[in-house]
Tab-separated table of N, CA and C in Angstrom:
chain	number	residue	atom	x	y	z
I	348	MET	N	39.523	29.166	101.501
I	348	MET	CA	38.628	30.226	101.884
I	348	MET	C	37.717	30.571	100.718
I	349	TYR	N	36.502	30.926	101.022
I	349	TYR	CA	35.509	31.256	100.005
I	349	TYR	C	35.875	32.578	99.340
I	350	SER	N	35.659	32.625	98.041
I	350	SER	CA	36.016	33.818	97.280
I	350	SER	C	35.162	35.013	97.705
I	351	GLN	N	35.821	36.106	98.044
I	351	GLN	CA	35.119	37.315	98.467
I	351	GLN	C	34.625	38.130	97.278
I	352	ASN	N	35.005	37.732	96.077
I	352	ASN	CA	34.643	38.493	94.890
I	352	ASN	C	33.208	38.240	94.435
I	353	LYS	N	32.619	37.133	94.872
I	353	LYS	CA	31.258	36.832	94.449
I	353	LYS	C	30.277	37.739	95.180
I	354	SER	N	29.270	38.145	94.459
I	354	SER	CA	28.283	39.031	95.069
I	354	SER	C	27.364	38.248	95.996
I	355	PHE	N	26.706	38.966	96.867
I	355	PHE	CA	25.803	38.351	97.818
I	355	PHE	C	24.649	37.652	97.096
I	356	GLN	N	24.122	38.271	96.031
I	356	GLN	CA	23.024	37.677	95.294
I	356	GLN	C	23.444	36.363	94.640
I	357	HIS	N	24.657	36.334	94.133
I	357	HIS	CA	25.156	35.114	93.505
I	357	HIS	C	25.267	33.994	94.536
I	358	ARG	N	25.769	34.334	95.726
I	358	ARG	CA	25.890	33.318	96.780
I	358	ARG	C	24.522	32.838	97.241
I	359	MET	N	23.553	33.747	97.338
I	359	MET	CA	22.214	33.348	97.767
I	359	MET	C	21.519	32.497	96.702
I	360	ALA	N	21.765	32.792	95.439
I	360	ALA	CA	21.211	31.966	94.361
I	360	ALA	C	21.791	30.551	94.432
I	361	GLU	N	23.061	30.454	94.751
I	361	GLU	CA	23.707	29.162	94.910
I	361	GLU	C	23.091	28.384	96.081
I	362	VAL	N	22.799	29.081	97.159
I	362	VAL	CA	22.175	28.445	98.323
I	362	VAL	C	20.770	27.959	97.969
I	363	GLU	N	20.007	28.766	97.232
I	363	GLU	CA	18.661	28.361	96.841
I	363	GLU	C	18.694	27.130	95.940
I	364	THR	N	19.675	27.067	95.048
I	364	THR	CA	19.817	25.892	94.191
I	364	THR	C	20.089	24.656	95.029
I	365	ARG	N	20.951	24.768	95.997
I	365	ARG	CA	21.251	23.632	96.868
I	365	ARG	C	20.051	23.249	97.726
I	366	LYS	N	19.248	24.232	98.120
I	366	LYS	CA	18.039	23.931	98.893
I	366	LYS	C	17.060	23.114	98.056
I	367	ARG	N	16.916	23.490	96.778
I	367	ARG	CA	16.025	22.735	95.898
I	367	ARG	C	16.513	21.306	95.727
I	368	GLU	N	17.823	21.115	95.592
I	368	GLU	CA	18.380	19.774	95.480
I	368	GLU	C	18.134	18.970	96.747
I	369	ALA	N	18.206	19.643	97.877
I	369	ALA	CA	18.044	18.976	99.163
I	369	ALA	C	16.588	18.728	99.512
I	370	ALA	N	15.649	19.301	98.760
I	370	ALA	CA	14.237	19.187	99.092
I	370	ALA	C	13.666	17.801	98.803
I	371	SER	N	14.392	16.976	98.084
I	371	SER	CA	13.904	15.643	97.782
I	371	SER	C	13.751	14.846	99.064
I	372	LYS	N	12.732	13.979	99.095
I	372	LYS	CA	12.487	13.227	100.322
I	372	LYS	C	13.531	12.138	100.565
I	373	HIS	N	14.328	11.794	99.553
I	373	HIS	CA	15.344	10.762	99.719
I	373	HIS	C	16.737	11.332	99.986
I	374	ALA	N	16.875	12.638	99.892
I	374	ALA	CA	18.193	13.248	100.047
I	374	ALA	C	18.520	13.458	101.522
I	375	LYS	N	19.767	13.212	101.868
I	375	LYS	CA	20.245	13.504	103.216
I	375	LYS	C	21.060	14.785	103.137
I	376	VAL	N	20.789	15.707	104.054
I	376	VAL	CA	21.373	17.043	103.974
I	376	VAL	C	22.176	17.336	105.233
I	377	LEU	N	23.307	17.988	105.023
I	377	LEU	CA	24.138	18.481	106.115
I	377	LEU	C	24.362	19.966	105.861
I	378	TYR	N	24.241	20.777	106.893
I	378	TYR	CA	24.460	22.215	106.742
I	378	TYR	C	25.880	22.541	107.195
I	379	LYS	N	26.636	23.149	106.292
I	379	LYS	CA	28.006	23.560	106.608
I	379	LYS	C	28.056	25.084	106.702
I	380	LYS	N	28.914	25.549	107.603
I	380	LYS	CA	29.069	26.991	107.778
I	380	LYS	C	30.321	27.436	107.030
I	381	ARG	N	30.130	28.385	106.127
I	381	ARG	CA	31.257	28.924	105.378
I	381	ARG	C	32.005	29.936	106.238
I	382	PRO	N	33.230	30.283	105.830
I	382	PRO	CA	34.006	31.269	106.602
I	382	PRO	C	33.322	32.628	106.705
I	383	ASP	N	32.442	32.944	105.745
I	383	ASP	CA	31.756	34.234	105.817
I	383	ASP	C	30.500	34.173	106.684
I	384	GLY	N	30.207	33.006	107.296
I	384	GLY	CA	29.088	32.872	108.211
I	384	GLY	C	27.811	32.358	107.571
I	385	LEU	N	27.814	32.069	106.289
I	385	LEU	CA	26.640	31.613	105.583
I	385	LEU	C	26.485	30.100	105.764
I	386	LEU	N	25.299	29.648	106.176
I	386	LEU	CA	25.011	28.224	106.294
I	386	LEU	C	24.548	27.708	104.931
I	387	VAL	N	25.206	26.682	104.437
I	387	VAL	CA	24.924	26.151	103.112
I	387	VAL	C	24.558	24.680	103.241
I	388	PRO	N	23.399	24.268	102.671
I	388	PRO	CA	23.054	22.843	102.698
I	388	PRO	C	23.909	22.066	101.698
I	389	VAL	N	24.421	20.928	102.141
I	389	VAL	CA	25.215	20.054	101.294
I	389	VAL	C	24.506	18.706	101.240
I	390	VAL	N	24.173	18.244	100.043
I	390	VAL	CA	23.464	16.986	99.872
I	390	VAL	C	24.478	15.848	99.998
I	391	LEU	N	24.237	14.977	100.981
I	391	LEU	CA	25.135	13.843	101.178
I	391	LEU	C	24.736	12.655	100.318
I	392	LYS	N	23.444	12.488	100.094
I	392	LYS	CA	22.969	11.356	99.316
I	392	LYS	C	21.989	11.866	98.277
I	393	GLU	N	22.278	11.591	97.029
I	393	GLU	CA	21.404	12.014	95.947
I	393	GLU	C	20.109	11.217	95.988
I	394	ALA	N	19.052	11.799	95.482
I	394	ALA	CA	17.768	11.111	95.409
I	394	ALA	C	17.865	9.967	94.413
I	395	ARG	N	17.153	8.894	94.709
I	395	ARG	CA	17.133	7.754	93.802
I	395	ARG	C	16.250	8.092	92.612
I	396	ARG	N	16.767	7.861	91.438
I	396	ARG	CA	16.017	8.123	90.220
I	396	ARG	C	16.090	6.905	89.329
I	397	ILE	N	15.038	6.678	88.570
I	397	ILE	CA	15.009	5.560	87.634
I	397	ILE	C	15.665	6.018	86.339
I	398	PRO	N	16.667	5.299	85.872
I	398	PRO	CA	17.328	5.696	84.621
I	398	PRO	C	16.510	5.262	83.411
I	399	TRP	N	15.503	6.059	83.060
I	399	TRP	CA	14.564	5.683	82.009
I	399	TRP	C	15.241	5.464	80.665
I	400	LEU	N	16.194	6.284	80.321
I	400	LEU	CA	16.853	6.154	79.023
I	400	LEU	C	17.633	4.847	78.941
I	401	HIS	N	18.346	4.508	80.005
I	401	HIS	CA	19.111	3.255	80.030
I	401	HIS	C	18.170	2.054	80.003
I	402	LEU	N	17.068	2.151	80.730
I	402	LEU	CA	16.095	1.064	80.754
I	402	LEU	C	15.477	0.848	79.375
I	403	ALA	N	15.140	1.927	78.691
I	403	ALA	CA	14.592	1.823	77.338
I	403	ALA	C	15.605	1.227	76.373
I	404	PHE	N	16.870	1.606	76.503
I	404	PHE	CA	17.926	1.060	75.643
I	404	PHE	C	18.068	-0.438	75.854
I	405	VAL	N	18.039	-0.894	77.098
I	405	VAL	CA	18.166	-2.323	77.389
I	405	VAL	C	16.978	-3.092	76.818
I	406	ILE	N	15.777	-2.538	76.945
I	406	ILE	CA	14.584	-3.213	76.417
I	406	ILE	C	14.644	-3.319	74.901
I	407	VAL	N	15.058	-2.259	74.231
I	407	VAL	CA	15.184	-2.294	72.771
I	407	VAL	C	16.234	-3.319	72.346
I	408	CYS	N	17.346	-3.382	73.059
I	408	CYS	CA	18.380	-4.372	72.737
I	408	CYS	C	17.871	-5.800	72.942
I	409	LEU	N	17.117	-6.027	74.002
I	409	LEU	CA	16.584	-7.372	74.257
I	409	LEU	C	15.546	-7.772	73.210
I	410	ILE	N	14.720	-6.813	72.776
I	410	ILE	CA	13.754	-7.119	71.712
I	410	ILE	C	14.491	-7.433	70.419
I	411	GLY	N	15.559	-6.689	70.128
I	411	GLY	CA	16.369	-6.977	68.945
I	411	GLY	C	17.032	-8.340	69.023
I	412	LEU	N	17.533	-8.708	70.196
I	412	LEU	CA	18.152	-10.023	70.366
I	412	LEU	C	17.130	-11.132	70.197
I	413	LYS	N	15.947	-10.941	70.758
I	413	LYS	CA	14.883	-11.936	70.625
I	413	LYS	C	14.459	-12.066	69.157
I	414	GLY	N	14.357	-10.938	68.454
I	414	GLY	CA	14.033	-10.978	67.031
I	414	GLY	C	15.107	-11.693	66.221
I	415	PHE	N	16.381	-11.454	66.588
I	415	PHE	CA	17.472	-12.148	65.900
I	415	PHE	C	17.396	-13.646	66.136
I	416	ILE	N	17.101	-14.047	67.361
I	416	ILE	CA	16.994	-15.478	67.668
I	416	ILE	C	15.868	-16.104	66.856
I	417	TYR	N	14.730	-15.424	66.768
I	417	TYR	CA	13.627	-15.947	65.966
I	417	TYR	C	13.968	-15.968	64.482
I	418	ALA	N	14.685	-14.986	63.999
I	418	ALA	CA	15.066	-14.962	62.583
I	418	ALA	C	16.088	-16.055	62.272
I	419	TYR	N	16.979	-16.323	63.202
I	419	TYR	CA	18.048	-17.297	62.945
I	419	TYR	C	17.535	-18.734	63.035
I	420	PHE	N	16.759	-19.031	64.079
I	420	PHE	CA	16.302	-20.411	64.282
I	420	PHE	C	14.958	-20.696	63.638
I	421	GLY	N	14.128	-19.694	63.475
I	421	GLY	CA	12.788	-19.899	62.930
I	421	GLY	C	11.783	-20.145	64.042
I	422	THR	N	10.531	-19.871	63.739
I	422	THR	CA	9.501	-19.986	64.774
I	422	THR	C	9.179	-21.437	65.108
I	423	ASP	N	9.281	-22.336	64.141
I	423	ASP	CA	8.947	-23.741	64.405
I	423	ASP	C	9.894	-24.342	65.435
I	424	VAL	N	11.178	-24.152	65.235
I	424	VAL	CA	12.186	-24.691	66.159
I	424	VAL	C	12.046	-24.049	67.534
I	425	LEU	N	11.852	-22.745	67.566
I	425	LEU	CA	11.752	-22.068	68.857
I	425	LEU	C	10.477	-22.413	69.604
I	426	ASN	N	9.370	-22.643	68.907
I	426	ASN	CA	8.149	-23.050	69.586
I	426	ASN	C	8.312	-24.412	70.246
I	427	VAL	N	9.032	-25.318	69.602
I	427	VAL	CA	9.317	-26.620	70.212
I	427	VAL	C	10.187	-26.438	71.450
I	428	ARG	N	11.186	-25.590	71.356
I	428	ARG	CA	12.076	-25.352	72.508
I	428	ARG	C	11.344	-24.659	73.657
I	429	VAL	N	10.476	-23.706	73.332
I	429	VAL	CA	9.710	-23.011	74.379
I	429	VAL	C	8.780	-23.997	75.077
I	430	THR	N	8.168	-24.904	74.310
I	430	THR	CA	7.309	-25.925	74.912
I	430	THR	C	8.114	-26.826	75.840
I	431	GLY	N	9.307	-27.191	75.432
I	431	GLY	CA	10.168	-28.011	76.295
I	431	GLY	C	10.607	-27.265	77.542
I	432	LEU	N	10.917	-25.987	77.392
I	432	LEU	CA	11.327	-25.194	78.556
I	432	LEU	C	10.187	-24.989	79.548
I	433	SER	N	8.968	-24.896	79.053
I	433	SER	CA	7.838	-24.666	79.959
I	433	SER	C	7.559	-25.870	80.845
I	434	GLN	N	8.114	-27.023	80.518
I	434	GLN	CA	7.948	-28.228	81.332
I	434	GLN	C	9.027	-28.360	82.401
I	435	GLY	N	10.033	-27.503	82.387
I	435	GLY	CA	11.171	-27.603	83.306
I	435	GLY	C	10.923	-26.927	84.644
I	436	ASN	N	12.035	-26.627	85.331
I	436	ASN	CA	11.950	-25.970	86.645
I	436	ASN	C	11.588	-24.499	86.477
I	437	TRP	N	11.609	-23.757	87.572
I	437	TRP	CA	11.120	-22.374	87.535
I	437	TRP	C	11.966	-21.486	86.639
I	438	SER	N	13.290	-21.700	86.595
I	438	SER	CA	14.119	-20.843	85.738
I	438	SER	C	13.861	-21.142	84.261
I	439	ASP	N	13.625	-22.414	83.934
I	439	ASP	CA	13.272	-22.754	82.555
I	439	ASP	C	11.927	-22.145	82.168
I	440	GLN	N	10.994	-22.129	83.115
I	440	GLN	CA	9.686	-21.547	82.836
I	440	GLN	C	9.782	-20.037	82.620
I	441	VAL	N	10.701	-19.381	83.337
I	441	VAL	CA	10.909	-17.944	83.131
I	441	VAL	C	11.442	-17.695	81.722
I	442	PHE	N	12.435	-18.488	81.294
I	442	PHE	CA	12.972	-18.333	79.937
I	442	PHE	C	11.923	-18.660	78.887
I	443	ALA	N	11.062	-19.647	79.162
I	443	ALA	CA	9.981	-19.962	78.227
I	443	ALA	C	9.018	-18.794	78.102
I	444	PHE	N	8.726	-18.138	79.214
I	444	PHE	CA	7.849	-16.978	79.176
I	444	PHE	C	8.481	-15.838	78.378
I	445	VAL	N	9.773	-15.612	78.583
I	445	VAL	CA	10.466	-14.527	77.876
I	445	VAL	C	10.566	-14.819	76.388
I	446	LEU	N	10.775	-16.082	76.015
I	446	LEU	CA	10.963	-16.428	74.606
I	446	LEU	C	9.665	-16.662	73.843
I	447	GLN	N	8.518	-16.529	74.466
I	447	GLN	CA	7.269	-16.689	73.734
I	447	GLN	C	7.181	-15.631	72.645
I	448	PRO	N	6.660	-16.022	71.487
I	448	PRO	CA	6.594	-15.042	70.388
I	448	PRO	C	5.594	-13.928	70.668
I	449	ASP	N	5.979	-12.723	70.331
I	449	ASP	CA	5.084	-11.577	70.421
I	449	ASP	C	5.176	-10.811	69.105
I	450	ALA	N	4.259	-9.893	68.904
I	450	ALA	CA	4.157	-9.197	67.615
I	450	ALA	C	5.412	-8.393	67.282
I	451	ILE	N	5.969	-7.717	68.276
I	451	ILE	CA	7.147	-6.873	68.023
I	451	ILE	C	8.347	-7.730	67.625
I	452	SER	N	8.590	-8.806	68.369
I	452	SER	CA	9.741	-9.667	68.074
I	452	SER	C	9.589	-10.331	66.715
I	453	LEU	N	8.360	-10.719	66.355
I	453	LEU	CA	8.161	-11.341	65.043
I	453	LEU	C	8.383	-10.342	63.914
I	454	ARG	N	8.006	-9.072	64.120
I	454	ARG	CA	8.283	-8.034	63.110
I	454	ARG	C	9.792	-7.836	62.947
I	455	VAL	N	10.494	-7.776	64.084
I	455	VAL	CA	11.951	-7.626	64.028
I	455	VAL	C	12.567	-8.835	63.358
I	456	ALA	N	12.027	-10.025	63.632
I	456	ALA	CA	12.541	-11.251	63.012
I	456	ALA	C	12.317	-11.240	61.505
I	457	GLU	N	11.156	-10.751	61.054
I	457	GLU	CA	10.907	-10.646	59.613
I	457	GLU	C	11.898	-9.696	58.952
I	458	TRP	N	12.151	-8.572	59.618
I	458	TRP	CA	13.099	-7.607	59.069
I	458	TRP	C	14.511	-8.190	59.032
I	459	MET	N	14.895	-8.875	60.116
I	459	MET	CA	16.245	-9.446	60.174
I	459	MET	C	16.414	-10.616	59.217
I	460	SER	N	15.344	-11.378	58.954
I	460	SER	CA	15.472	-12.485	58.005
I	460	SER	C	15.719	-11.964	56.594
I	461	ALA	N	15.254	-10.749	56.314
I	461	ALA	CA	15.547	-10.143	55.019
I	461	ALA	C	16.991	-9.652	54.958
I	462	VAL	N	17.551	-9.280	56.109
I	462	VAL	CA	18.900	-8.740	56.159
I	462	VAL	C	19.944	-9.852	56.247
I	463	LEU	N	19.633	-10.927	56.965
I	463	LEU	CA	20.581	-12.022	57.144
I	463	LEU	C	20.818	-12.748	55.824
I	464	PRO	N	21.984	-13.376	55.663
I	464	PRO	CA	22.225	-14.173	54.467
I	464	PRO	C	21.191	-15.305	54.374
I	465	SER	N	20.890	-15.745	53.168
I	465	SER	CA	19.806	-16.708	52.957
I	465	SER	C	20.077	-18.044	53.669
I	466	GLY	N	21.319	-18.440	53.831
I	466	GLY	CA	21.626	-19.702	54.497
I	466	GLY	C	21.434	-19.621	56.004
I	467	ALA	N	21.586	-18.437	56.578
I	467	ALA	CA	21.495	-18.302	58.033
I	467	ALA	C	20.079	-18.091	58.504
I	468	ALA	N	19.252	-17.446	57.702
I	468	ALA	CA	17.911	-17.102	58.156
I	468	ALA	C	16.942	-18.245	57.915
I	469	ALA	N	16.121	-18.535	58.892
I	469	ALA	CA	15.072	-19.532	58.757
I	469	ALA	C	13.771	-18.808	58.438
I	470	SER	N	12.759	-19.592	58.051
I	470	SER	CA	11.489	-18.955	57.710
I	470	SER	C	10.795	-18.477	58.985
I	471	VAL	N	10.253	-17.270	58.916
I	471	VAL	CA	9.545	-16.693	60.045
I	471	VAL	C	8.081	-16.580	59.654
I	472	ALA	N	7.269	-17.384	60.307
I	472	ALA	CA	5.833	-17.341	60.033
I	472	ALA	C	5.122	-16.993	61.323
I	473	GLY	N	4.268	-15.973	61.281
I	473	GLY	CA	3.548	-15.516	62.464
I	473	GLY	C	2.479	-16.469	62.794
């Protein structure tokens, strides 16, 4: 049973909050009747949202991985491999497109070549 100790204003504020949540065009809403007779919207399906923070984290990690690959193998070796991949099937061409050198990855590769031990890092030339 719903608590009788809550004030009417508090319950109405709660209803307004739920109405705002339910106002999204992607939300599915069901109205339930409480024992005190108040109809309350209940969101059955949350609105779809793009997880921008997670997406940004994944992109930063992928740029770091690409920079590490360029720092470890060097641009000469990777350019030969990218050229070979671009001659393959569609999945090889996708990887060739992703592995093409860009300014950000080359900067990360320069930084990582300074951090990596001298035997592991190859020369990175833009």
